Structure formats: C-alpha cells, structure tokens
Amino acid sequence: MIASALLAVTVAFPRPGQTLPPVAASYMSGAVPRGVTNLVVQGKPVEIYRTGGWVTMVDLAEGENEVEIVADGVATNVVVMVERKPKPKLDAEGNPLPPPPPKVYEKLAYAADEAQTPPAGKSPAEVLVVIDPGHGGPKDTGAVSPHGFFEKDANLALARDVKAALVALGYRVEMTRESDVAVPLYDRARGACEKRADAFISIHHNATACDKDPRIVRYTAVYKWNDIGASLAAAINARMGGVLEGDIPNNGVMHANFAVTRNPQVPSCLVETDFITTPEGEEAIWNPARRRRIAAAIADGFADWASQSVP
Ligand SMILES: [Zn+2]
C-alpha cells in the first residue's frame, strides 16, 4: 500500500521528517497526480490548482506532529518536527532582558572605500554587469515549489534570459554561476568588486515564511541596502512593476541587509521576482514567454539606470 500512497500525493514542504522553528502553524504544499480531485489535509478539504499543485495551512504543536493527507481516499501520513520554544533570557532578578542591539555590518574586506557612480557617459560595451543567479549546488536549493522545483533552477533560467537581454542591448555581462554549482555567498559580491563591475544584480524567487499562507502572499520587489544600490533598484523595479501590472502586486523597493546588497563599492540590488511557494506562482515562473518579458524589464531597468546623468 505504501507504493500507491506515494503515487497518490507528494509533499514538497515541509519534507517528511523536516524540523521547523517553534511555530503553531505552517504551510504545507505538494502535488497530486492528474485525475485526483479530492484532497483532505488534517481533516480539511484542500483546493487543487490546475497543475495539480496544492497548498494549505496546518496546525502544529511542539515536538512530533503526524499530518494525515488523504487524496481520493488514499492516505499518506507525514511526520513533521517542531522545535521547542526558546526560554526567554532573564536578568538576575528574573526580569526579561532587552532585545540585543541590531547587528552592525562592516565594510566588505575586499571592497574599495570609494563607491562607484552610475556609468553615465560610458558606451554599453564599456559597462560590465554581474548577474548573480541565487543559490545553487546540491545543498543550497533555495525555496521549493509545490511540485518540488527548486528556486536555484528558476533563478538560473531567469538569469540566463537577463544576460541575453543585456547582451542584446550591447552590455558586457558576467554571471556568478552558469550552471547548478555552489558559489559561496561572499564570493558572489567579491567577484564584482575585483572586476570593478558597474553593477551587481542578484536574481531570486521568493518564499513565504513557513508560518505564513503562500496563497495570500505574492508580489514582486527589489531589495537594496545603500544609496548607490537604491537608484539601481528603483530603475529595475519601475520596469518590473510595469511588466507585471495586473499579474502580481509590486511591493516596490525594499531595504534589506543581504550579503549581496551590502556592497559599499559596486551598486547592487536583489530582485525577488515572484513567489515560488504558491501553485499559481510556480506555474507562472516556468512560463518561458513571461520569463523573457521579466528579463527584458530587468535589462531595460538597468539600461535606464546606466544612462542616468550623474547629479
Ligand atoms: Zn533565494
């Protein structure tokens, strides 16, 4: 019966046996084979999307949780672990300690002190852009979609299209990875500094926090850390918001202390294209025509920024 149970339904997140942080509820996602029309998770009916993907919220308790998934009468039980809540830190008198101060990030050791300005006045052939497809390699898959597709692959597919769109505009482009290989996080920004690249654009696809419902969280956004990254992020976001209007909401430019956005030398930003964790997002991300439109928007946003006159 195990074989038929495995055929009936797959679970992409949380993986069976996965340990989650201390949460009272988490999303669970997966896919059913064609023809399955009835899905019940933890006693509640769950909507199956056009592609067979599904997602729902499940209640969890500290320790071991057994979640029953019934697809057309065939049950699969998935065991998920939930970590214990950490005890609050107390002072000598038993009062809660104040939260720790926010982290202060130091300049990247290999970066120059001088921030580079936008390459206005340079011809496209003199401008070098580093495109960074996020994650990669067997251990760092990034987020996982209901059918078990990895964010690292979606990032590489979009990054290749962005590279093609930028090359078509005449820019020089280098990628931090051209295939499914692991690249250490800090080496990604290091390369851009060492080559004195004019800009660094990291390409990602978003995932909701495990206790947020992916069915109601979906948007595009571009993240920046410092002033030199802000105008690059704004130019790319403006074009992305335009091309995705009526498709998904645009959350605009957001501030984020990511390792790849904190570059003090090279204008840098991180694109969170869409959410891979909702079945609708998963389907949209693998639409090649839509992906090329998004890639063209990123390239056009870059070109807008690169030709801005420096104040
Ligand atoms: Zn990512």
Short mmCIF file of C-alpha atoms and ligand atoms in Angstrom, two decimals:
data_model
loop_
_atom_site.label_atom_id
_atom_site.label_comp_id
_atom_site.label_asym_id
_atom_site.label_seq_id
_atom_site.Cartn_x
_atom_site.Cartn_y
_atom_site.Cartn_z
CA MET A 1 0.00 0.00 0.00
CA ILE A 2 2.99 2.30 0.52
CA ALA A 3 3.66 2.45 -3.25
CA SER A 4 0.11 3.55 -4.05
CA ALA A 5 0.18 6.06 -1.21
CA LEU A 6 3.38 7.58 -2.62
CA LEU A 7 1.80 7.75 -6.07
CA ALA A 8 -1.30 9.49 -4.74
CA VAL A 9 0.28 12.62 -3.35
CA THR A 10 3.69 14.24 -2.99
CA VAL A 11 4.69 16.70 -0.30
CA ALA A 12 7.24 19.38 -1.20
CA PHE A 13 7.17 21.37 2.04
CA PRO A 14 7.71 20.57 4.85
CA ARG A 15 9.56 17.45 3.79
CA PRO A 16 8.68 14.37 5.89
CA GLY A 17 10.88 14.47 8.99
CA GLN A 18 11.79 18.14 8.49
CA THR A 19 12.23 20.23 11.62
CA LEU A 20 10.51 23.61 11.72
CA PRO A 21 11.20 26.51 14.09
CA PRO A 22 8.80 26.95 17.03
CA VAL A 23 5.57 27.70 15.13
CA ALA A 24 1.92 26.95 15.93
CA ALA A 25 1.00 26.61 12.23
CA SER A 26 2.89 26.11 8.97
CA TYR A 27 2.05 25.92 5.33
CA MET A 28 2.21 22.53 3.68
CA SER A 29 2.46 22.18 -0.10
CA GLY A 30 2.71 19.43 -2.66
CA ALA A 31 1.19 17.98 -5.79
CA VAL A 32 -1.28 15.24 -6.77
CA PRO A 33 -1.17 13.19 -9.98
CA ARG A 34 -3.56 14.02 -12.82
CA GLY A 35 -7.08 12.77 -12.13
CA VAL A 36 -7.03 13.20 -8.35
CA THR A 37 -9.86 15.58 -7.46
CA ASN A 38 -10.33 15.16 -3.73
CA LEU A 39 -7.68 16.17 -1.22
CA VAL A 40 -8.11 16.37 2.55
CA VAL A 41 -5.23 17.51 4.79
CA GLN A 42 -5.57 17.24 8.58
CA GLY A 43 -9.33 16.71 8.14
CA LYS A 44 -9.91 19.82 5.99
CA PRO A 45 -10.67 19.85 2.23
CA VAL A 46 -7.88 21.47 0.18
CA GLU A 47 -8.14 23.15 -3.22
CA ILE A 48 -6.14 21.50 -6.01
CA TYR A 49 -4.83 24.00 -8.57
CA ARG A 50 -4.90 23.46 -12.36
CA THR A 51 -1.41 21.96 -12.39
CA GLY A 52 -2.10 19.54 -9.53
CA GLY A 53 -0.30 21.74 -7.01
CA TRP A 54 -1.86 22.32 -3.60
CA VAL A 55 -1.08 24.37 -0.51
CA THR A 56 -2.77 24.69 2.85
CA MET A 57 -2.10 25.75 6.44
CA VAL A 58 -1.74 23.02 9.07
CA ASP A 59 -1.83 23.37 12.86
CA LEU A 60 1.29 22.11 14.60
CA ALA A 61 2.43 21.59 18.17
CA GLU A 62 5.90 21.44 19.76
CA GLY A 63 7.62 18.09 19.04
CA GLU A 64 6.43 15.40 16.65
CA ASN A 65 3.33 16.08 14.50
CA GLU A 66 1.67 13.49 12.29
CA VAL A 67 -0.30 15.12 9.46
CA GLU A 68 -2.73 12.93 7.51
CA ILE A 69 -3.13 13.69 3.78
CA VAL A 70 -5.96 11.82 2.00
CA ALA A 71 -6.03 12.01 -1.82
CA ASP A 72 -9.06 10.29 -3.41
CA GLY A 73 -9.34 8.04 -0.35
CA VAL A 74 -5.63 7.08 -0.21
CA ALA A 75 -3.97 8.28 2.96
CA THR A 76 -0.34 9.39 3.38
CA ASN A 77 0.94 10.32 6.82
CA VAL A 78 3.75 12.84 7.12
CA VAL A 79 5.65 13.39 10.34
CA VAL A 80 6.93 16.95 10.91
CA MET A 81 9.01 18.06 13.89
CA VAL A 82 8.57 21.46 15.57
CA GLU A 83 11.39 22.86 17.71
CA ARG A 84 10.83 23.77 21.32
CA LYS A 85 10.24 27.49 22.01
CA PRO A 86 13.44 29.04 23.39
CA LYS A 87 13.15 30.13 27.02
CA PRO A 88 13.21 33.96 27.37
CA LYS A 89 16.58 35.25 28.69
CA LEU A 90 16.20 36.75 32.17
CA ASP A 91 18.41 39.02 34.28
CA ALA A 92 19.48 38.21 37.86
CA GLU A 93 16.14 39.45 39.23
CA GLY A 94 14.12 37.34 36.80
CA ASN A 95 13.09 40.22 34.50
CA PRO A 96 13.24 39.69 30.72
CA LEU A 97 16.43 41.08 29.15
CA PRO A 98 16.04 43.74 26.41
CA PRO A 99 16.48 42.50 22.83
CA PRO A 100 20.09 42.53 21.53
CA PRO A 101 21.16 45.65 19.59
CA PRO A 102 20.87 45.44 15.78
CA LYS A 103 23.91 43.98 14.01
CA VAL A 104 26.36 46.48 12.57
CA TYR A 105 27.78 45.29 9.27
CA GLU A 106 31.36 46.07 8.42
CA LYS A 107 32.64 47.00 5.01
CA LEU A 108 33.45 44.00 2.82
CA ALA A 109 37.18 43.39 3.34
CA TYR A 110 37.93 43.30 -0.39
CA ALA A 111 35.80 46.31 -1.41
CA ALA A 112 37.18 49.75 -2.17
CA ASP A 113 36.28 52.74 0.03
CA GLU A 114 35.07 54.76 -2.94
CA ALA A 115 31.55 54.00 -4.08
CA GLN A 116 31.25 53.78 -7.85
CA THR A 117 28.89 56.12 -9.61
CA PRO A 118 26.40 55.08 -12.32
CA PRO A 119 28.22 54.54 -15.63
CA ALA A 120 26.59 57.51 -17.41
CA GLY A 121 28.64 58.56 -20.41
CA LYS A 122 30.14 55.09 -20.97
CA SER A 123 29.07 53.19 -24.07
CA PRO A 124 27.24 49.90 -23.32
CA ALA A 125 30.34 47.95 -24.47
CA GLU A 126 32.33 49.63 -21.65
CA VAL A 127 29.78 48.67 -18.99
CA LEU A 128 30.18 45.38 -17.07
CA VAL A 129 27.17 43.91 -15.25
CA VAL A 130 27.48 40.93 -12.91
CA ILE A 131 24.31 38.82 -12.80
CA ASP A 132 24.01 36.51 -9.79
CA PRO A 133 21.59 33.59 -10.03
CA GLY A 134 20.85 32.99 -6.33
CA HIS A 135 21.64 29.68 -4.55
CA GLY A 136 22.99 26.64 -6.47
CA GLY A 137 24.56 23.23 -5.94
CA PRO A 138 23.14 20.18 -4.19
CA LYS A 139 22.87 21.69 -0.70
CA ASP A 140 21.55 25.19 -1.44
CA THR A 141 18.39 24.66 -3.47
CA GLY A 142 16.65 27.85 -2.30
CA ALA A 143 12.87 27.64 -1.86
CA VAL A 144 10.87 24.64 -3.10
CA SER A 145 7.67 24.82 -5.16
CA PRO A 146 4.64 22.51 -4.65
CA HIS A 147 5.85 20.16 -7.41
CA GLY A 148 9.33 20.14 -5.85
CA PHE A 149 11.00 22.51 -8.31
CA PHE A 150 13.94 24.38 -6.82
CA GLU A 151 14.34 28.13 -6.67
CA LYS A 152 18.03 27.76 -7.75
CA ASP A 153 16.85 26.46 -11.15
CA ALA A 154 14.23 29.21 -11.62
CA ASN A 155 16.91 31.79 -10.73
CA LEU A 156 19.38 30.39 -13.30
CA ALA A 157 16.72 30.24 -16.04
CA LEU A 158 15.75 33.87 -15.49
CA ALA A 159 19.39 34.99 -15.10
CA ARG A 160 20.25 33.45 -18.49
CA ASP A 161 17.39 35.39 -20.07
CA VAL A 162 18.52 38.60 -18.32
CA LYS A 163 22.05 38.05 -19.63
CA ALA A 164 20.72 37.56 -23.19
CA ALA A 165 18.58 40.72 -22.92
CA LEU A 166 21.54 42.79 -21.62
CA VAL A 167 23.92 41.41 -24.27
CA ALA A 168 21.32 42.32 -26.92
CA LEU A 169 21.48 45.90 -25.60
CA GLY A 170 25.27 45.82 -26.02
CA TYR A 171 26.36 45.43 -22.35
CA ARG A 172 29.13 43.14 -21.12
CA VAL A 173 27.72 40.54 -18.71
CA GLU A 174 29.30 38.03 -16.35
CA MET A 175 27.41 35.51 -14.25
CA THR A 176 28.44 34.29 -10.77
CA ARG A 177 27.41 30.81 -11.93
CA GLU A 178 26.49 29.43 -15.34
CA SER A 179 25.31 26.02 -14.10
CA ASP A 180 23.98 24.27 -10.98
CA VAL A 181 27.07 24.71 -8.80
CA ALA A 182 27.55 26.02 -5.26
CA VAL A 183 29.08 29.51 -5.05
CA PRO A 184 29.93 30.82 -1.55
CA LEU A 185 27.73 33.81 -0.71
CA TYR A 186 30.56 36.31 -0.15
CA ASP A 187 32.43 35.21 -3.31
CA ARG A 188 29.46 36.45 -5.35
CA ALA A 189 29.96 40.09 -4.36
CA ARG A 190 33.76 39.70 -4.19
CA GLY A 191 33.97 38.93 -7.92
CA ALA A 192 32.01 42.09 -8.77
CA CYS A 193 34.41 44.21 -6.66
CA GLU A 194 37.55 42.62 -8.08
CA LYS A 195 36.38 43.18 -11.66
CA ARG A 196 35.26 46.75 -10.80
CA ALA A 197 31.87 45.82 -12.26
CA ASP A 198 29.49 48.73 -12.87
CA ALA A 199 26.61 46.90 -11.19
CA PHE A 200 25.63 43.65 -9.48
CA ILE A 201 22.13 42.20 -9.79
CA SER A 202 21.15 39.13 -7.78
CA ILE A 203 18.19 37.14 -9.13
CA HIS A 204 15.90 35.26 -6.72
CA HIS A 205 12.36 33.91 -6.36
CA ASN A 206 10.61 34.47 -3.07
CA ALA A 207 9.07 32.13 -0.49
CA THR A 208 6.74 32.93 2.37
CA ALA A 209 7.90 32.34 5.94
CA CYS A 210 6.79 28.85 6.95
CA ASP A 211 4.01 30.22 9.22
CA LYS A 212 2.54 32.50 6.50
CA ASP A 213 -0.05 31.32 3.99
CA PRO A 214 1.50 31.33 0.45
CA ARG A 215 -1.99 31.62 -1.10
CA ILE A 216 -2.28 35.20 0.13
CA VAL A 217 1.37 36.35 -0.10
CA ARG A 218 2.60 37.02 -3.61
CA TYR A 219 4.35 40.12 -5.02
CA THR A 220 7.43 41.35 -6.82
CA ALA A 221 10.06 43.55 -5.10
CA VAL A 222 13.65 44.73 -5.49
CA TYR A 223 15.90 44.99 -2.41
CA LYS A 224 18.69 47.48 -1.76
CA TRP A 225 20.95 48.28 1.17
CA ASN A 226 22.84 51.51 0.50
CA ASP A 227 22.36 54.71 -1.52
CA ILE A 228 24.38 53.52 -4.52
CA GLY A 229 22.13 50.45 -4.79
CA ALA A 230 18.90 52.41 -4.27
CA SER A 231 18.71 54.11 -7.67
CA LEU A 232 19.60 50.86 -9.48
CA ALA A 233 16.88 49.02 -7.51
CA ALA A 234 14.33 51.77 -8.25
CA ALA A 235 15.03 51.73 -12.00
CA ILE A 236 14.71 47.95 -12.24
CA ASN A 237 11.61 47.87 -10.01
CA ALA A 238 9.87 50.53 -12.10
CA ARG A 239 10.20 48.41 -15.24
CA MET A 240 9.27 45.16 -13.43
CA GLY A 241 6.20 46.77 -11.85
CA GLY A 242 5.13 47.85 -15.34
CA VAL A 243 5.53 44.45 -16.97
CA LEU A 244 3.82 42.61 -14.06
CA GLU A 245 0.95 45.08 -13.67
CA GLY A 246 -2.35 43.20 -13.43
CA ASP A 247 -0.41 39.95 -12.82
CA ILE A 248 1.05 40.32 -9.31
CA PRO A 249 1.33 43.32 -6.95
CA ASN A 250 4.52 45.39 -6.88
CA ASN A 251 5.88 45.97 -3.36
CA GLY A 252 8.41 48.46 -4.72
CA VAL A 253 11.96 48.94 -3.45
CA MET A 254 12.61 47.38 -0.04
CA HIS A 255 15.55 47.74 2.35
CA ALA A 256 17.42 44.51 3.12
CA ASN A 257 20.70 43.64 4.78
CA PHE A 258 21.59 40.79 2.43
CA ALA A 259 25.26 39.83 1.94
CA VAL A 260 24.88 40.58 -1.79
CA THR A 261 23.27 44.02 -1.34
CA ARG A 262 25.72 45.41 1.27
CA ASN A 263 28.47 46.08 -1.27
CA PRO A 264 29.95 49.54 -0.48
CA GLN A 265 31.74 49.78 -3.83
CA VAL A 266 29.52 48.31 -6.56
CA PRO A 267 25.88 49.44 -6.93
CA SER A 268 23.97 46.26 -6.05
CA CYS A 269 20.40 45.06 -5.71
CA LEU A 270 18.50 41.81 -5.31
CA VAL A 271 15.40 41.03 -7.38
CA GLU A 272 12.70 38.86 -5.78
CA THR A 273 10.79 38.15 -8.95
CA ASP A 274 7.69 36.32 -7.69
CA PHE A 275 6.72 33.67 -5.11
CA ILE A 276 7.62 30.08 -5.96
CA THR A 277 5.69 28.68 -2.95
CA THR A 278 2.17 29.28 -4.27
CA PRO A 279 0.90 26.91 -7.02
CA GLU A 280 -0.02 29.92 -9.19
CA GLY A 281 3.47 31.38 -8.76
CA GLU A 282 5.08 28.04 -9.52
CA GLU A 283 3.14 27.80 -12.79
CA ALA A 284 3.85 31.40 -13.79
CA ILE A 285 7.59 31.15 -13.10
CA TRP A 286 8.00 28.30 -15.61
CA ASN A 287 6.20 30.17 -18.39
CA PRO A 288 9.10 30.98 -20.80
CA ALA A 289 7.32 33.90 -22.53
CA ARG A 290 6.56 35.59 -19.19
CA ARG A 291 10.13 34.93 -18.04
CA ARG A 292 11.54 36.63 -21.12
CA ARG A 293 9.27 39.64 -20.55
CA ILE A 294 10.55 39.91 -16.96
CA ALA A 295 14.15 39.50 -18.16
CA ALA A 296 13.66 42.29 -20.71
CA ALA A 297 12.19 44.51 -17.96
CA ILE A 298 15.25 43.92 -15.73
CA ALA A 299 17.58 44.70 -18.65
CA ASP A 300 15.60 47.82 -19.63
CA GLY A 301 15.57 49.00 -15.98
CA PHE A 302 19.34 48.53 -15.89
CA ALA A 303 19.72 50.49 -19.14
CA ASP A 304 17.54 53.33 -17.70
CA TRP A 305 19.82 53.49 -14.65
CA ALA A 306 23.08 53.17 -16.61
CA SER A 307 22.18 56.12 -18.85
CA GLN A 308 21.04 58.37 -15.96
CA SER A 309 23.12 61.51 -15.74
CA VAL A 310 25.09 61.78 -12.52
CA PRO A 311 23.94 64.76 -10.44
ZN ZN B 1 16.53 32.99 -2.82
#
